[in-house]
Amino acid sequence: IGSLDDLYNYIDLLNLWLFDKLSQQYPKMNLELLKGIQFQILKSDDNNSNRTPAHAIRFAPLEHLLDVIDEVEIQSFTDDMQRYSDILLATMIARARLSSSVSKYENLVSISMPNWAGIGAIRYIPSHININEQSEASSYDINTIQAELARKLQANDSAFSLGGETNEHDSMFYLRLGMIRKCDDLDVLLHKIADCGKETETALKYVEDMAEKIKIGIEKVQKDLQNENQQILAQEGLLRQLPVISNIMSWWSPSPTTSSLIMKGRSFDLNSGCIESTEDTYAYRMQIKKQSPHALTHNDEETVTLSTNPDLATNSTDTIPKQEEQQNQ
């Protein structure tokens, strides 16, 4: 916390947070939120004209109780007051050392949030982005990874939330850190952000690379199909491509059935990133999985043979027990 003014404003935010928690949890207490300059912390050089209004919580049991409250509820109220006080103290300490703690992580930067009662805000910067040379593409990447980080981290910890600036100087997302119970929790939260950020960055990079491969593959397939179509057109002629005349031409002069110029489909293998013909798929009525040269086989002695019958595919080892049974008979 930079200055005394920032400290006093932050303490005022903590009082608002405390009032919100207690009033929701103990509505029968009928707590009252007051605001006035007399509640502001005095500074040595302050006078009444320079003081700004601050908030305070008023609890007057004899005046404001809405219902009878027994001793157990009073004890619970005081215990929660102590628990919330410990949370506020731990959060204040963590907020004061947030910048120094974030500087230990190369991919994290702290974001100033004067109107936030929690610890503060963090932004994860991907490794391939220079924070000093930002562009529209880099801003998009940063926003994407912040949104994905918030989704993952919020699933296990409510201390994280997604925030974003709307001004012209900074319109990117960031992760807001809420209240903590212990001072050591700050290091745990930062470690979670750094680790999850690296995992998310790797996953997004893989998706981008795969999308680029698919894009290049589609362009290559389109070019190959266009070349095949031009070759067929050059061999058969333009008249065979017309709807009505093609029937007459086929009756008058049938096209050779053994022509190798046939339009073939293409498939994209996500594992290898290769483009393959779908000729085998249509020939055997099944998708043939080709063994990768780098993968280990399940059993080197077991081989798979495909029958010439397109509707039948059998494993050669399935016939071994039958042959042995015939020999025994």
JSON list of N, CA, C and O in Angstrom, two decimals, residues 155-211:
[
{"chain": "A", "resi": 155, "resn": "ALA", "atom": "N", "xyz": [-12.82, -23.14, -10.35]},
{"chain": "A", "resi": 155, "resn": "ALA", "atom": "CA", "xyz": [-13.44, -24.43, -10.09]},
{"chain": "A", "resi": 155, "resn": "ALA", "atom": "C", "xyz": [-13.01, -25.01, -8.74]},
{"chain": "A", "resi": 155, "resn": "ALA", "atom": "O", "xyz": [-13.76, -25.79, -8.13]},
{"chain": "A", "resi": 156, "resn": "ASN", "atom": "N", "xyz": [-11.82, -24.64, -8.27]},
{"chain": "A", "resi": 156, "resn": "ASN", "atom": "CA", "xyz": [-11.30, -25.20, -7.02]},
{"chain": "A", "resi": 156, "resn": "ASN", "atom": "C", "xyz": [-11.09, -24.17, -5.92]},
{"chain": "A", "resi": 156, "resn": "ASN", "atom": "O", "xyz": [-10.89, -24.56, -4.77]},
{"chain": "A", "resi": 157, "resn": "ASP", "atom": "N", "xyz": [-11.11, -22.89, -6.25]},
{"chain": "A", "resi": 157, "resn": "ASP", "atom": "CA", "xyz": [-10.82, -21.87, -5.24]},
{"chain": "A", "resi": 157, "resn": "ASP", "atom": "C", "xyz": [-11.62, -20.62, -5.57]},
{"chain": "A", "resi": 157, "resn": "ASP", "atom": "O", "xyz": [-11.48, -20.04, -6.65]},
{"chain": "A", "resi": 158, "resn": "SER", "atom": "N", "xyz": [-12.44, -20.19, -4.62]},
{"chain": "A", "resi": 158, "resn": "SER", "atom": "CA", "xyz": [-13.27, -19.00, -4.84]},
{"chain": "A", "resi": 158, "resn": "SER", "atom": "C", "xyz": [-12.50, -17.70, -4.68]},
{"chain": "A", "resi": 158, "resn": "SER", "atom": "O", "xyz": [-13.07, -16.62, -4.88]},
{"chain": "A", "resi": 159, "resn": "ALA", "atom": "N", "xyz": [-11.21, -17.78, -4.34]},
{"chain": "A", "resi": 159, "resn": "ALA", "atom": "CA", "xyz": [-10.42, -16.56, -4.19]},
{"chain": "A", "resi": 159, "resn": "ALA", "atom": "C", "xyz": [-10.11, -15.90, -5.53]},
{"chain": "A", "resi": 159, "resn": "ALA", "atom": "O", "xyz": [-9.73, -14.73, -5.56]},
{"chain": "A", "resi": 160, "resn": "PHE", "atom": "N", "xyz": [-10.30, -16.63, -6.63]},
{"chain": "A", "resi": 160, "resn": "PHE", "atom": "CA", "xyz": [-9.98, -16.10, -7.95]},
{"chain": "A", "resi": 160, "resn": "PHE", "atom": "C", "xyz": [-11.26, -15.63, -8.65]},
{"chain": "A", "resi": 160, "resn": "PHE", "atom": "O", "xyz": [-12.31, -16.24, -8.52]},
{"chain": "A", "resi": 161, "resn": "SER", "atom": "N", "xyz": [-11.12, -14.55, -9.39]},
{"chain": "A", "resi": 161, "resn": "SER", "atom": "CA", "xyz": [-12.21, -14.06, -10.23]},
{"chain": "A", "resi": 161, "resn": "SER", "atom": "C", "xyz": [-11.61, -13.29, -11.40]},
{"chain": "A", "resi": 161, "resn": "SER", "atom": "O", "xyz": [-10.47, -12.82, -11.33]},
{"chain": "A", "resi": 162, "resn": "LEU", "atom": "N", "xyz": [-12.38, -13.18, -12.47]},
{"chain": "A", "resi": 162, "resn": "LEU", "atom": "CA", "xyz": [-11.91, -12.52, -13.69]},
{"chain": "A", "resi": 162, "resn": "LEU", "atom": "C", "xyz": [-12.36, -11.07, -13.69]},
{"chain": "A", "resi": 162, "resn": "LEU", "atom": "O", "xyz": [-13.52, -10.76, -13.42]},
{"chain": "A", "resi": 163, "resn": "GLY", "atom": "N", "xyz": [-11.44, -10.18, -13.99]},
{"chain": "A", "resi": 163, "resn": "GLY", "atom": "CA", "xyz": [-11.75, -8.76, -14.09]},
{"chain": "A", "resi": 163, "resn": "GLY", "atom": "C", "xyz": [-11.16, -8.19, -15.36]},
{"chain": "A", "resi": 163, "resn": "GLY", "atom": "O", "xyz": [-10.32, -8.79, -16.02]},
{"chain": "A", "resi": 164, "resn": "GLY", "atom": "N", "xyz": [-11.62, -6.99, -15.72]},
{"chain": "A", "resi": 164, "resn": "GLY", "atom": "CA", "xyz": [-11.12, -6.36, -16.94]},
{"chain": "A", "resi": 164, "resn": "GLY", "atom": "C", "xyz": [-11.33, -4.86, -16.91]},
{"chain": "A", "resi": 164, "resn": "GLY", "atom": "O", "xyz": [-12.36, -4.38, -16.40]},
{"chain": "A", "resi": 165, "resn": "GLU", "atom": "N", "xyz": [-10.36, -4.14, -17.43]},
{"chain": "A", "resi": 165, "resn": "GLU", "atom": "CA", "xyz": [-10.45, -2.69, -17.50]},
{"chain": "A", "resi": 165, "resn": "GLU", "atom": "C", "xyz": [-11.22, -2.29, -18.77]},
{"chain": "A", "resi": 165, "resn": "GLU", "atom": "O", "xyz": [-11.19, -2.99, -19.77]},
{"chain": "A", "resi": 166, "resn": "THR", "atom": "N", "xyz": [-11.86, -1.16, -18.70]},
{"chain": "A", "resi": 166, "resn": "THR", "atom": "CA", "xyz": [-12.63, -0.66, -19.84]},
{"chain": "A", "resi": 166, "resn": "THR", "atom": "C", "xyz": [-12.07, 0.65, -20.37]},
{"chain": "A", "resi": 166, "resn": "THR", "atom": "O", "xyz": [-12.66, 1.24, -21.28]},
{"chain": "A", "resi": 167, "resn": "ASN", "atom": "N", "xyz": [-10.95, 1.12, -19.81]},
{"chain": "A", "resi": 167, "resn": "ASN", "atom": "CA", "xyz": [-10.40, 2.39, -20.30]},
{"chain": "A", "resi": 167, "resn": "ASN", "atom": "C", "xyz": [-9.54, 2.14, -21.53]},
{"chain": "A", "resi": 167, "resn": "ASN", "atom": "O", "xyz": [-9.18, 1.02, -21.86]},
{"chain": "A", "resi": 168, "resn": "GLU", "atom": "N", "xyz": [-9.17, 3.22, -22.19]},
{"chain": "A", "resi": 168, "resn": "GLU", "atom": "CA", "xyz": [-8.43, 3.12, -23.45]},
{"chain": "A", "resi": 168, "resn": "GLU", "atom": "C", "xyz": [-6.97, 2.72, -23.24]},
{"chain": "A", "resi": 168, "resn": "GLU", "atom": "O", "xyz": [-6.32, 2.24, -24.17]},
{"chain": "A", "resi": 169, "resn": "HIS", "atom": "N", "xyz": [-6.45, 2.89, -22.04]},
{"chain": "A", "resi": 169, "resn": "HIS", "atom": "CA", "xyz": [-5.05, 2.57, -21.79]},
{"chain": "A", "resi": 169, "resn": "HIS", "atom": "C", "xyz": [-4.83, 1.09, -21.49]},
{"chain": "A", "resi": 169, "resn": "HIS", "atom": "O", "xyz": [-3.78, 0.55, -21.80]},
{"chain": "A", "resi": 170, "resn": "ASP", "atom": "N", "xyz": [-5.81, 0.46, -20.89]},
{"chain": "A", "resi": 170, "resn": "ASP", "atom": "CA", "xyz": [-5.66, -0.95, -20.52]},
{"chain": "A", "resi": 170, "resn": "ASP", "atom": "C", "xyz": [-7.03, -1.61, -20.61]},
{"chain": "A", "resi": 170, "resn": "ASP", "atom": "O", "xyz": [-7.88, -1.41, -19.75]},
{"chain": "A", "resi": 171, "resn": "SER", "atom": "N", "xyz": [-7.22, -2.40, -21.66]},
{"chain": "A", "resi": 171, "resn": "SER", "atom": "CA", "xyz": [-8.51, -3.06, -21.87]},
{"chain": "A", "resi": 171, "resn": "SER", "atom": "C", "xyz": [-8.39, -4.57, -21.77]},
{"chain": "A", "resi": 171, "resn": "SER", "atom": "O", "xyz": [-9.24, -5.29, -22.28]},
{"chain": "A", "resi": 172, "resn": "MET", "atom": "N", "xyz": [-7.34, -5.05, -21.12]},
{"chain": "A", "resi": 172, "resn": "MET", "atom": "CA", "xyz": [-7.11, -6.49, -21.04]},
{"chain": "A", "resi": 172, "resn": "MET", "atom": "C", "xyz": [-7.64, -7.06, -19.72]},
{"chain": "A", "resi": 172, "resn": "MET", "atom": "O", "xyz": [-7.79, -6.34, -18.74]},
{"chain": "A", "resi": 173, "resn": "PHE", "atom": "N", "xyz": [-7.88, -8.37, -19.73]},
{"chain": "A", "resi": 173, "resn": "PHE", "atom": "CA", "xyz": [-8.37, -9.06, -18.55]},
{"chain": "A", "resi": 173, "resn": "PHE", "atom": "C", "xyz": [-7.25, -9.27, -17.54]},
{"chain": "A", "resi": 173, "resn": "PHE", "atom": "O", "xyz": [-6.06, -9.19, -17.86]},
{"chain": "A", "resi": 174, "resn": "TYR", "atom": "N", "xyz": [-7.65, -9.58, -16.31]},
{"chain": "A", "resi": 174, "resn": "TYR", "atom": "CA", "xyz": [-6.71, -9.93, -15.25]},
{"chain": "A", "resi": 174, "resn": "TYR", "atom": "C", "xyz": [-7.42, -10.81, -14.24]},
{"chain": "A", "resi": 174, "resn": "TYR", "atom": "O", "xyz": [-8.66, -10.95, -14.27]},
{"chain": "A", "resi": 175, "resn": "LEU", "atom": "N", "xyz": [-6.65, -11.40, -13.34]},
{"chain": "A", "resi": 175, "resn": "LEU", "atom": "CA", "xyz": [-7.19, -12.25, -12.28]},
{"chain": "A", "resi": 175, "resn": "LEU", "atom": "C", "xyz": [-7.22, -11.48, -10.97]},
{"chain": "A", "resi": 175, "resn": "LEU", "atom": "O", "xyz": [-6.19, -10.98, -10.52]},
{"chain": "A", "resi": 176, "resn": "ARG", "atom": "N", "xyz": [-8.38, -11.39, -10.37]},
{"chain": "A", "resi": 176, "resn": "ARG", "atom": "CA", "xyz": [-8.50, -10.73, -9.07]},
{"chain": "A", "resi": 176, "resn": "ARG", "atom": "C", "xyz": [-8.34, -11.74, -7.95]},
{"chain": "A", "resi": 176, "resn": "ARG", "atom": "O", "xyz": [-8.89, -12.84, -8.00]},
{"chain": "A", "resi": 177, "resn": "LEU", "atom": "N", "xyz": [-7.57, -11.35, -6.95]},
{"chain": "A", "resi": 177, "resn": "LEU", "atom": "CA", "xyz": [-7.35, -12.19, -5.77]},
{"chain": "A", "resi": 177, "resn": "LEU", "atom": "C", "xyz": [-8.16, -11.62, -4.62]},
{"chain": "A", "resi": 177, "resn": "LEU", "atom": "O", "xyz": [-8.02, -10.44, -4.28]},
{"chain": "A", "resi": 178, "resn": "GLY", "atom": "N", "xyz": [-8.98, -12.46, -4.01]},
{"chain": "A", "resi": 178, "resn": "GLY", "atom": "CA", "xyz": [-9.85, -12.01, -2.94]},
{"chain": "A", "resi": 178, "resn": "GLY", "atom": "C", "xyz": [-9.18, -12.09, -1.58]},
{"chain": "A", "resi": 178, "resn": "GLY", "atom": "O", "xyz": [-7.98, -11.87, -1.43]},
{"chain": "A", "resi": 179, "resn": "MET", "atom": "N", "xyz": [-9.97, -12.42, -0.57]},
{"chain": "A", "resi": 179, "resn": "MET", "atom": "CA", "xyz": [-9.49, -12.49, 0.80]},
{"chain": "A", "resi": 179, "resn": "MET", "atom": "C", "xyz": [-8.77, -13.81, 1.07]},
{"chain": "A", "resi": 179, "resn": "MET", "atom": "O", "xyz": [-9.07, -14.83, 0.44]},
{"chain": "A", "resi": 180, "resn": "ILE", "atom": "N", "xyz": [-7.84, -13.78, 2.00]},
{"chain": "A", "resi": 180, "resn": "ILE", "atom": "CA", "xyz": [-7.13, -14.99, 2.42]},
{"chain": "A", "resi": 180, "resn": "ILE", "atom": "C", "xyz": [-7.19, -15.10, 3.94]},
{"chain": "A", "resi": 180, "resn": "ILE", "atom": "O", "xyz": [-7.37, -14.11, 4.65]},
{"chain": "A", "resi": 181, "resn": "ARG", "atom": "N", "xyz": [-7.01, -16.32, 4.43]},
{"chain": "A", "resi": 181, "resn": "ARG", "atom": "CA", "xyz": [-7.08, -16.57, 5.88]},
{"chain": "A", "resi": 181, "resn": "ARG", "atom": "C", "xyz": [-5.72, -16.47, 6.55]},
{"chain": "A", "resi": 181, "resn": "ARG", "atom": "O", "xyz": [-5.63, -16.11, 7.72]},
{"chain": "A", "resi": 182, "resn": "LYS", "atom": "N", "xyz": [-4.66, -16.81, 5.80]},
{"chain": "A", "resi": 182, "resn": "LYS", "atom": "CA", "xyz": [-3.31, -16.78, 6.36]},
{"chain": "A", "resi": 182, "resn": "LYS", "atom": "C", "xyz": [-2.39, -16.02, 5.42]},
{"chain": "A", "resi": 182, "resn": "LYS", "atom": "O", "xyz": [-2.61, -16.00, 4.20]},
{"chain": "A", "resi": 183, "resn": "CYS", "atom": "N", "xyz": [-1.36, -15.42, 5.97]},
{"chain": "A", "resi": 183, "resn": "CYS", "atom": "CA", "xyz": [-0.43, -14.64, 5.15]},
{"chain": "A", "resi": 183, "resn": "CYS", "atom": "C", "xyz": [0.29, -15.51, 4.13]},
{"chain": "A", "resi": 183, "resn": "CYS", "atom": "O", "xyz": [0.62, -15.06, 3.03]},
{"chain": "A", "resi": 184, "resn": "ASP", "atom": "N", "xyz": [0.54, -16.77, 4.49]},
{"chain": "A", "resi": 184, "resn": "ASP", "atom": "CA", "xyz": [1.26, -17.67, 3.58]},
{"chain": "A", "resi": 184, "resn": "ASP", "atom": "C", "xyz": [0.41, -18.07, 2.38]},
{"chain": "A", "resi": 184, "resn": "ASP", "atom": "O", "xyz": [0.95, -18.63, 1.41]},
{"chain": "A", "resi": 185, "resn": "ASP", "atom": "N", "xyz": [-0.89, -17.81, 2.43]},
{"chain": "A", "resi": 185, "resn": "ASP", "atom": "CA", "xyz": [-1.75, -18.20, 1.31]},
{"chain": "A", "resi": 185, "resn": "ASP", "atom": "C", "xyz": [-1.43, -17.42, 0.04]},
{"chain": "A", "resi": 185, "resn": "ASP", "atom": "O", "xyz": [-1.74, -17.89, -1.06]},
{"chain": "A", "resi": 186, "resn": "LEU", "atom": "N", "xyz": [-0.82, -16.26, 0.16]},
{"chain": "A", "resi": 186, "resn": "LEU", "atom": "CA", "xyz": [-0.48, -15.48, -1.03]},
{"chain": "A", "resi": 186, "resn": "LEU", "atom": "C", "xyz": [0.49, -16.24, -1.92]},
{"chain": "A", "resi": 186, "resn": "LEU", "atom": "O", "xyz": [0.32, -16.30, -3.15]},
{"chain": "A", "resi": 187, "resn": "ASP", "atom": "N", "xyz": [1.53, -16.82, -1.33]},
{"chain": "A", "resi": 187, "resn": "ASP", "atom": "CA", "xyz": [2.50, -17.59, -2.11]},
{"chain": "A", "resi": 187, "resn": "ASP", "atom": "C", "xyz": [1.84, -18.80, -2.77]},
{"chain": "A", "resi": 187, "resn": "ASP", "atom": "O", "xyz": [2.19, -19.17, -3.89]},
{"chain": "A", "resi": 188, "resn": "VAL", "atom": "N", "xyz": [0.89, -19.39, -2.07]},
{"chain": "A", "resi": 188, "resn": "VAL", "atom": "CA", "xyz": [0.18, -20.55, -2.64]},
{"chain": "A", "resi": 188, "resn": "VAL", "atom": "C", "xyz": [-0.64, -20.12, -3.86]},
{"chain": "A", "resi": 188, "resn": "VAL", "atom": "O", "xyz": [-0.64, -20.80, -4.89]},
{"chain": "A", "resi": 189, "resn": "LEU", "atom": "N", "xyz": [-1.32, -18.98, -3.76]},
{"chain": "A", "resi": 189, "resn": "LEU", "atom": "CA", "xyz": [-2.14, -18.50, -4.87]},
{"chain": "A", "resi": 189, "resn": "LEU", "atom": "C", "xyz": [-1.28, -18.15, -6.08]},
{"chain": "A", "resi": 189, "resn": "LEU", "atom": "O", "xyz": [-1.62, -18.49, -7.22]},
{"chain": "A", "resi": 190, "resn": "LEU", "atom": "N", "xyz": [-0.17, -17.47, -5.84]},
{"chain": "A", "resi": 190, "resn": "LEU", "atom": "CA", "xyz": [0.71, -17.10, -6.96]},
{"chain": "A", "resi": 190, "resn": "LEU", "atom": "C", "xyz": [1.31, -18.34, -7.62]},
{"chain": "A", "resi": 190, "resn": "LEU", "atom": "O", "xyz": [1.46, -18.38, -8.85]},
{"chain": "A", "resi": 191, "resn": "HIS", "atom": "N", "xyz": [1.65, -19.32, -6.81]},
{"chain": "A", "resi": 191, "resn": "HIS", "atom": "CA", "xyz": [2.20, -20.56, -7.37]},
{"chain": "A", "resi": 191, "resn": "HIS", "atom": "C", "xyz": [1.15, -21.28, -8.23]},
{"chain": "A", "resi": 191, "resn": "HIS", "atom": "O", "xyz": [1.48, -21.83, -9.29]},
{"chain": "A", "resi": 192, "resn": "LYS", "atom": "N", "xyz": [-0.08, -21.26, -7.79]},
{"chain": "A", "resi": 192, "resn": "LYS", "atom": "CA", "xyz": [-1.16, -21.86, -8.57]},
{"chain": "A", "resi": 192, "resn": "LYS", "atom": "C", "xyz": [-1.32, -21.15, -9.91]},
{"chain": "A", "resi": 192, "resn": "LYS", "atom": "O", "xyz": [-1.48, -21.79, -10.96]},
{"chain": "A", "resi": 193, "resn": "ILE", "atom": "N", "xyz": [-1.29, -19.83, -9.89]},
{"chain": "A", "resi": 193, "resn": "ILE", "atom": "CA", "xyz": [-1.45, -19.07, -11.13]},
{"chain": "A", "resi": 193, "resn": "ILE", "atom": "C", "xyz": [-0.31, -19.36, -12.09]},
{"chain": "A", "resi": 193, "resn": "ILE", "atom": "O", "xyz": [-0.53, -19.57, -13.30]},
{"chain": "A", "resi": 194, "resn": "ALA", "atom": "N", "xyz": [0.92, -19.39, -11.58]},
{"chain": "A", "resi": 194, "resn": "ALA", "atom": "CA", "xyz": [2.07, -19.62, -12.45]},
{"chain": "A", "resi": 194, "resn": "ALA", "atom": "C", "xyz": [2.03, -21.02, -13.07]},
{"chain": "A", "resi": 194, "resn": "ALA", "atom": "O", "xyz": [2.25, -21.18, -14.28]},
{"chain": "A", "resi": 195, "resn": "ASP", "atom": "N", "xyz": [1.74, -22.03, -12.26]},
{"chain": "A", "resi": 195, "resn": "ASP", "atom": "CA", "xyz": [1.71, -23.41, -12.78]},
{"chain": "A", "resi": 195, "resn": "ASP", "atom": "C", "xyz": [0.56, -23.62, -13.75]},
{"chain": "A", "resi": 195, "resn": "ASP", "atom": "O", "xyz": [0.74, -24.19, -14.84]},
{"chain": "A", "resi": 196, "resn": "CYS", "atom": "N", "xyz": [-0.61, -23.16, -13.36]},
{"chain": "A", "resi": 196, "resn": "CYS", "atom": "CA", "xyz": [-1.78, -23.33, -14.23]},
{"chain": "A", "resi": 196, "resn": "CYS", "atom": "C", "xyz": [-1.62, -22.50, -15.51]},
{"chain": "A", "resi": 196, "resn": "CYS", "atom": "O", "xyz": [-2.08, -22.91, -16.58]},
{"chain": "A", "resi": 197, "resn": "GLY", "atom": "N", "xyz": [-0.95, -21.35, -15.40]},
{"chain": "A", "resi": 197, "resn": "GLY", "atom": "CA", "xyz": [-0.72, -20.53, -16.58]},
{"chain": "A", "resi": 197, "resn": "GLY", "atom": "C", "xyz": [0.17, -21.23, -17.59]},
{"chain": "A", "resi": 197, "resn": "GLY", "atom": "O", "xyz": [-0.09, -21.18, -18.81]},
{"chain": "A", "resi": 198, "resn": "LYS", "atom": "N", "xyz": [1.22, -21.89, -17.12]},
{"chain": "A", "resi": 198, "resn": "LYS", "atom": "CA", "xyz": [2.11, -22.61, -18.03]},
{"chain": "A", "resi": 198, "resn": "LYS", "atom": "C", "xyz": [1.38, -23.77, -18.71]},
{"chain": "A", "resi": 198, "resn": "LYS", "atom": "O", "xyz": [1.56, -24.02, -19.90]},
{"chain": "A", "resi": 199, "resn": "GLU", "atom": "N", "xyz": [0.57, -24.49, -17.93]},
{"chain": "A", "resi": 199, "resn": "GLU", "atom": "CA", "xyz": [-0.19, -25.59, -18.51]},
{"chain": "A", "resi": 199, "resn": "GLU", "atom": "C", "xyz": [-1.18, -25.09, -19.56]},
{"chain": "A", "resi": 199, "resn": "GLU", "atom": "O", "xyz": [-1.31, -25.67, -20.64]},
{"chain": "A", "resi": 200, "resn": "THR", "atom": "N", "xyz": [-1.86, -24.01, -19.24]},
{"chain": "A", "resi": 200, "resn": "THR", "atom": "CA", "xyz": [-2.83, -23.45, -20.18]},
{"chain": "A", "resi": 200, "resn": "THR", "atom": "C", "xyz": [-2.14, -22.91, -21.42]},
{"chain": "A", "resi": 200, "resn": "THR", "atom": "O", "xyz": [-2.64, -23.08, -22.55]},
{"chain": "A", "resi": 201, "resn": "GLU", "atom": "N", "xyz": [-1.00, -22.28, -21.23]},
{"chain": "A", "resi": 201, "resn": "GLU", "atom": "CA", "xyz": [-0.25, -21.75, -22.38]},
{"chain": "A", "resi": 201, "resn": "GLU", "atom": "C", "xyz": [0.18, -22.88, -23.31]},
{"chain": "A", "resi": 201, "resn": "GLU", "atom": "O", "xyz": [0.08, -22.75, -24.55]},
{"chain": "A", "resi": 202, "resn": "THR", "atom": "N", "xyz": [0.65, -23.99, -22.75]},
{"chain": "A", "resi": 202, "resn": "THR", "atom": "CA", "xyz": [1.05, -25.13, -23.56]},
{"chain": "A", "resi": 202, "resn": "THR", "atom": "C", "xyz": [-0.14, -25.72, -24.31]},
{"chain": "A", "resi": 202, "resn": "THR", "atom": "O", "xyz": [-0.04, -26.07, -25.50]},
{"chain": "A", "resi": 203, "resn": "ALA", "atom": "N", "xyz": [-1.28, -25.83, -23.62]},
{"chain": "A", "resi": 203, "resn": "ALA", "atom": "CA", "xyz": [-2.48, -26.40, -24.25]},
{"chain": "A", "resi": 203, "resn": "ALA", "atom": "C", "xyz": [-2.97, -25.50, -25.39]},
{"chain": "A", "resi": 203, "resn": "ALA", "atom": "O", "xyz": [-3.33, -25.99, -26.47]},
{"chain": "A", "resi": 204, "resn": "LEU", "atom": "N", "xyz": [-3.00, -24.19, -25.16]},
{"chain": "A", "resi": 204, "resn": "LEU", "atom": "CA", "xyz": [-3.45, -23.28, -26.20]},
{"chain": "A", "resi": 204, "resn": "LEU", "atom": "C", "xyz": [-2.48, -23.27, -27.39]},
{"chain": "A", "resi": 204, "resn": "LEU", "atom": "O", "xyz": [-2.91, -23.15, -28.54]},
{"chain": "A", "resi": 205, "resn": "LYS", "atom": "N", "xyz": [-1.18, -23.40, -27.10]},
{"chain": "A", "resi": 205, "resn": "LYS", "atom": "CA", "xyz": [-0.20, -23.46, -28.18]},
{"chain": "A", "resi": 205, "resn": "LYS", "atom": "C", "xyz": [-0.41, -24.70, -29.03]},
{"chain": "A", "resi": 205, "resn": "LYS", "atom": "O", "xyz": [-0.31, -24.65, -30.27]},
{"chain": "A", "resi": 206, "resn": "TYR", "atom": "N", "xyz": [-0.73, -25.82, -28.39]},
{"chain": "A", "resi": 206, "resn": "TYR", "atom": "CA", "xyz": [-0.99, -27.05, -29.13]},
{"chain": "A", "resi": 206, "resn": "TYR", "atom": "C", "xyz": [-2.22, -26.89, -30.03]},
{"chain": "A", "resi": 206, "resn": "TYR", "atom": "O", "xyz": [-2.22, -27.31, -31.19]},
{"chain": "A", "resi": 207, "resn": "VAL", "atom": "N", "xyz": [-3.26, -26.26, -29.49]},
{"chain": "A", "resi": 207, "resn": "VAL", "atom": "CA", "xyz": [-4.48, -26.05, -30.28]},
{"chain": "A", "resi": 207, "resn": "VAL", "atom": "C", "xyz": [-4.19, -25.14, -31.48]},
{"chain": "A", "resi": 207, "resn": "VAL", "atom": "O", "xyz": [-4.66, -25.38, -32.60]},
{"chain": "A", "resi": 208, "resn": "GLU", "atom": "N", "xyz": [-3.40, -24.09, -31.26]},
{"chain": "A", "resi": 208, "resn": "GLU", "atom": "CA", "xyz": [-3.06, -23.18, -32.35]},
{"chain": "A", "resi": 208, "resn": "GLU", "atom": "C", "xyz": [-2.24, -23.89, -33.42]},
{"chain": "A", "resi": 208, "resn": "GLU", "atom": "O", "xyz": [-2.47, -23.71, -34.62]},
{"chain": "A", "resi": 209, "resn": "ASP", "atom": "N", "xyz": [-1.27, -24.70, -32.99]},
{"chain": "A", "resi": 209, "resn": "ASP", "atom": "CA", "xyz": [-0.45, -25.44, -33.96]},
{"chain": "A", "resi": 209, "resn": "ASP", "atom": "C", "xyz": [-1.30, -26.42, -34.75]},
{"chain": "A", "resi": 209, "resn": "ASP", "atom": "O", "xyz": [-1.13, -26.56, -35.98]},
{"chain": "A", "resi": 210, "resn": "MET", "atom": "N", "xyz": [-2.22, -27.11, -34.06]},
{"chain": "A", "resi": 210, "resn": "MET", "atom": "CA", "xyz": [-3.07, -28.06, -34.75]},
{"chain": "A", "resi": 210, "resn": "MET", "atom": "C", "xyz": [-4.00, -27.35, -35.73]},
{"chain": "A", "resi": 210, "resn": "MET", "atom": "O", "xyz": [-4.24, -27.83, -36.84]},
{"chain": "A", "resi": 211, "resn": "ALA", "atom": "N", "xyz": [-4.52, -26.20, -35.33]},
{"chain": "A", "resi": 211, "resn": "ALA", "atom": "CA", "xyz": [-5.38, -25.43, -36.23]},
{"chain": "A", "resi": 211, "resn": "ALA", "atom": "C", "xyz": [-4.62, -24.97, -37.47]},
{"chain": "A", "resi": 211, "resn": "ALA", "atom": "O", "xyz": [-5.15, -24.98, -38.59]}
]
